[in-house]
Coordinates of C-alpha atoms in Angstrom, one line a residue:
Q105 CA 12.0 -13.0 -15.2
T106 CA 9.7 -13.6 -12.2
C107 CA 9.2 -11.8 -8.8
A108 CA 8.7 -14.1 -5.7
L109 CA 8.0 -12.3 -2.5
P110 CA 8.8 -11.7 0.5
I111 CA 12.1 -10.2 -1.4
C112 CA 13.9 -11.0 2.0
R113 CA 14.9 -14.5 0.9
L114 CA 17.2 -13.0 -1.5
A115 CA 18.5 -10.6 1.5
A116 CA 19.4 -13.6 3.4
A117 CA 20.8 -16.3 0.7
G118 CA 24.8 -16.3 0.8
E119 CA 27.0 -17.1 3.7
G120 CA 27.9 -15.1 6.4
A121 CA 24.6 -13.3 6.5
A122 CA 23.4 -11.9 9.9
P123 CA 21.7 -14.1 12.2
E124 CA 18.4 -12.7 12.0
L125 CA 18.7 -13.0 8.6
E126 CA 19.7 -16.5 8.5
Q127 CA 16.6 -17.5 10.7
A128 CA 14.4 -15.9 8.4
R129 CA 15.9 -17.8 5.7
A130 CA 15.4 -21.0 7.7
D131 CA 11.5 -20.1 8.4
M132 CA 10.9 -19.5 4.7
D133 CA 12.6 -22.7 3.8
A134 CA 9.6 -24.7 5.7
L135 CA 7.6 -23.3 2.6
P136 CA 8.0 -25.3 -0.5
M137 CA 9.2 -22.9 -3.3
E138 CA 6.2 -24.5 -5.4
E139 CA 4.1 -22.7 -2.7
W140 CA 5.0 -19.3 -2.8
T141 CA 3.3 -16.5 -5.1
K142 CA 5.3 -15.2 -8.3
W143 CA 4.6 -12.3 -10.5
T144 CA 6.6 -11.8 -13.6
W145 CA 7.6 -8.1 -13.9
T146 CA 4.5 -7.3 -16.7
E147 CA 2.1 -8.9 -14.1
Y148 CA 3.1 -7.2 -11.1
L149 CA 3.0 -3.9 -13.1
Q150 CA -0.2 -4.9 -14.2
D151 CA -1.7 -5.7 -10.8
A152 CA 0.1 -2.2 -9.7
E153 CA -2.1 -0.3 -12.3
R154 CA -5.2 -2.1 -11.3
A155 CA -5.0 -1.0 -7.7
A156 CA -4.0 2.5 -9.2
A157 CA -7.3 2.7 -11.3
A158 CA -9.4 1.7 -8.3
F159 CA -7.7 4.1 -6.1
M160 CA -8.7 6.9 -8.8
E161 CA -12.1 5.6 -9.1
M162 CA -13.0 5.9 -5.5
G163 CA -11.7 9.2 -5.3
T164 CA -8.2 9.2 -4.6
E165 CA -6.9 12.4 -6.3
R166 CA -3.5 13.6 -7.0
H167 CA -1.6 14.7 -3.9
D168 CA -3.9 12.8 -1.7
S169 CA -2.6 9.8 -0.1
V170 CA -3.1 6.1 0.1
G171 CA -2.8 4.9 3.5
V172 CA -1.5 1.4 4.3
W173 CA -1.6 -0.5 7.6
G174 CA -0.2 -4.1 8.1
F175 CA 2.7 -6.2 7.8
N176 CA 4.5 -6.4 4.8
A177 CA 3.2 -8.3 2.4
P178 CA 3.0 -8.1 -1.6
E179 CA -0.5 -6.1 -1.5
W180 CA 1.5 -3.6 0.7
H181 CA 3.9 -3.2 -1.7
L182 CA 1.6 -3.3 -4.5
S183 CA -0.7 -0.4 -3.1
C184 CA 2.5 1.6 -2.7
V185 CA 3.3 1.4 -6.1
G186 CA -0.2 2.2 -7.0
G187 CA -0.3 5.2 -4.9
M188 CA 2.9 6.3 -6.7
L189 CA 1.9 5.7 -10.1
I190 CA -1.0 8.1 -9.8
G191 CA 0.8 11.2 -8.0
S192 CA -1.0 9.9 -4.5
P193 CA 2.0 9.5 -2.1
P194 CA 1.7 6.3 -0.1
A195 CA 1.2 6.9 3.8
G196 CA 2.5 3.8 5.7
I197 CA 1.3 3.3 9.1
Y198 CA 3.1 1.2 11.9
P199 CA 1.2 -2.4 12.7
T200 CA 1.3 -1.1 16.4
D201 CA 0.2 2.1 16.3
T202 CA -2.4 3.4 18.4
P203 CA -6.0 4.5 16.9
D204 CA -5.2 7.9 17.6
Q205 CA -1.8 7.7 15.9
V206 CA -3.9 6.0 12.9
V207 CA -6.4 8.8 12.9
Y208 CA -3.7 11.5 12.7
K209 CA -1.7 10.0 10.3
L210 CA -5.0 9.0 7.6
D211 CA -6.1 12.9 8.5
H212 CA -2.6 14.6 8.0
S213 CA -1.9 12.8 4.8
D214 CA -5.2 13.1 3.2
S215 CA -5.9 9.6 2.9
K216 CA -9.1 8.9 0.5
V217 CA -8.3 4.9 0.9
V218 CA -6.5 3.0 3.1
V219 CA -5.5 -0.7 2.2
I220 CA -5.5 -2.7 5.9
E221 CA -4.6 -6.0 6.5
D222 CA -7.1 -7.7 8.9
E223 CA -10.5 -7.9 10.6
A224 CA -8.9 -6.4 13.7
K225 CA -7.7 -3.2 12.0
L226 CA -11.2 -2.5 10.4
G227 CA -12.6 -3.1 14.3
R228 CA -10.2 -0.2 15.0
L229 CA -11.1 2.0 12.2
A230 CA -14.9 1.2 12.7
K231 CA -14.5 3.3 16.5
V232 CA -12.9 6.2 14.9
V233 CA -14.3 6.4 11.4
D234 CA -16.4 9.7 12.6
Q235 CA -12.5 11.3 13.1
L236 CA -11.8 10.6 9.5
P237 CA -14.2 12.7 7.2
L238 CA -12.0 12.3 4.1
L239 CA -11.5 8.7 4.1
K240 CA -13.9 7.2 1.4
A241 CA -12.6 3.3 1.3
I242 CA -11.1 0.7 2.9
V243 CA -9.3 -2.4 1.2
M244 CA -8.6 -5.5 3.5
Y245 CA -5.7 -7.7 1.7
G246 CA -5.6 -10.5 4.4
A247 CA -9.2 -11.8 4.7
V248 CA -12.7 -10.9 3.2
P249 CA -14.1 -8.3 5.3
S250 CA -17.0 -9.0 7.4
K251 CA -18.9 -5.6 6.3
S252 CA -19.3 -4.0 3.3
E253 CA -19.2 -0.1 4.7
L254 CA -19.0 1.6 7.9
K255 CA -21.2 4.2 8.9
R256 CA -20.5 7.8 10.3
A257 CA -22.6 9.3 12.8
D258 CA -23.7 12.1 9.7
G259 CA -25.1 9.5 7.7
T260 CA -22.2 9.2 4.9
T261 CA -20.4 5.8 4.6
V262 CA -16.9 4.7 3.9
R263 CA -16.8 1.6 1.7
V264 CA -15.2 -1.6 2.4
L265 CA -14.2 -4.0 -0.1
S266 CA -11.4 -7.1 -0.1
W267 CA -8.3 -7.0 -2.3
S268 CA -9.7 -9.5 -4.7
T269 CA -12.4 -6.9 -5.5
L270 CA -10.2 -4.1 -5.9
M271 CA -8.2 -5.9 -8.2
Q272 CA -11.3 -6.7 -10.4
M273 CA -12.5 -3.4 -10.3
G274 CA -9.3 -2.1 -11.6
R275 CA -9.1 -4.7 -14.6
E276 CA -12.7 -3.8 -15.2
L277 CA -12.1 0.1 -15.4
L278 CA -8.5 -0.2 -17.6
E279 CA -10.6 -2.5 -20.1
T280 CA -13.4 0.1 -20.4
G281 CA -13.8 3.7 -20.8
G282 CA -11.4 6.3 -20.5
T283 CA -9.5 5.1 -17.3
R284 CA -6.4 3.8 -19.2
A285 CA -6.1 7.4 -20.5
K286 CA -6.8 9.0 -17.3
L287 CA -3.9 6.8 -15.7
A288 CA -1.3 7.9 -18.4
E289 CA -2.2 11.4 -17.5
R290 CA -1.7 10.8 -14.0
E291 CA 1.4 9.4 -14.6
A292 CA 2.8 11.8 -16.9
S293 CA 2.0 14.7 -13.9
V294 CA 4.6 13.1 -11.5
E295 CA 8.0 14.5 -11.9
P296 CA 11.3 13.7 -10.3
G297 CA 11.4 16.0 -7.2
S298 CA 7.4 14.8 -6.5
C299 CA 6.7 13.3 -3.6
A300 CA 6.6 9.4 -4.1
V301 CA 6.1 8.4 -0.4
L302 CA 5.4 9.7 3.0
V303 CA 7.2 8.3 6.0
Y304 CA 6.1 9.1 9.3
T305 CA 8.2 9.0 12.4
S306 CA 7.8 7.4 15.5
G307 CA 6.5 10.5 17.1
T308 CA 8.7 10.4 20.1
T309 CA 8.4 14.2 20.5
G310 CA 4.8 14.9 19.3
N311 CA 2.8 14.0 16.6
P312 CA 4.7 11.8 13.6
K313 CA 6.4 13.8 11.3
A314 CA 5.9 13.2 7.4
V315 CA 8.8 12.5 5.6
M316 CA 8.2 13.6 2.2
T317 CA 10.6 11.2 0.0
S318 CA 10.7 12.4 -3.8
H319 CA 11.1 10.1 -6.9
D320 CA 14.2 11.3 -7.2
N321 CA 15.5 10.4 -3.9
L322 CA 14.4 6.8 -4.6
C323 CA 16.0 6.6 -7.9
Y324 CA 19.4 7.7 -6.4
E325 CA 19.4 5.1 -3.9
A326 CA 18.5 2.4 -5.7
S327 CA 20.9 2.7 -8.3
G328 CA 23.4 3.8 -5.5
T329 CA 22.9 0.4 -4.0
A330 CA 23.0 -1.5 -7.7
A331 CA 26.4 0.0 -8.4
H332 CA 27.6 -1.5 -5.0
T333 CA 26.2 -4.5 -4.9

């Protein structure tokens, strides 16, 4: 089996779809299928494990978070699953969030790593990096970053790397040393009631609230949906 992203092509298929889904399907049909990026399920797991291994190496501990800031993309999902594998629930950030909201979410979630889309978001983080003492690394998936690090006023730095570098790091870690065993240990520590992902509200009545969605929540929703489709 293969998995082609974005998955919304599947949701848009069929007659009688909502107008916005029909338009999405029309827009995506402009890209020939042979130009889509595809993964087998095995390849998808391998990439998620590589992201997880690299997140651990960069200092993401159990119950820390992995921030993800950008529009929908395969790398967004892989970062999410990578964080879930090691008991470090991903914390999604709206693409339209203000710098203050980004700082609040990354700080509140104890994010040690944040995966971002592009250079514009890196520039925004550079302006507030002094307010993020826990942040250790920034990974950019939409382009090659122009900087290799961000410096804080106190002399500490935040590493900046591309998605391809993250994948290479994870691959090498899992092929040597004890990282594979450490990854298995972290996976085994995740229980059904553990927090799988943090979903932040829009914050219309103050700071955003983090909804803790558990692994059994997600499994129930997935199985329930599958049973009625």
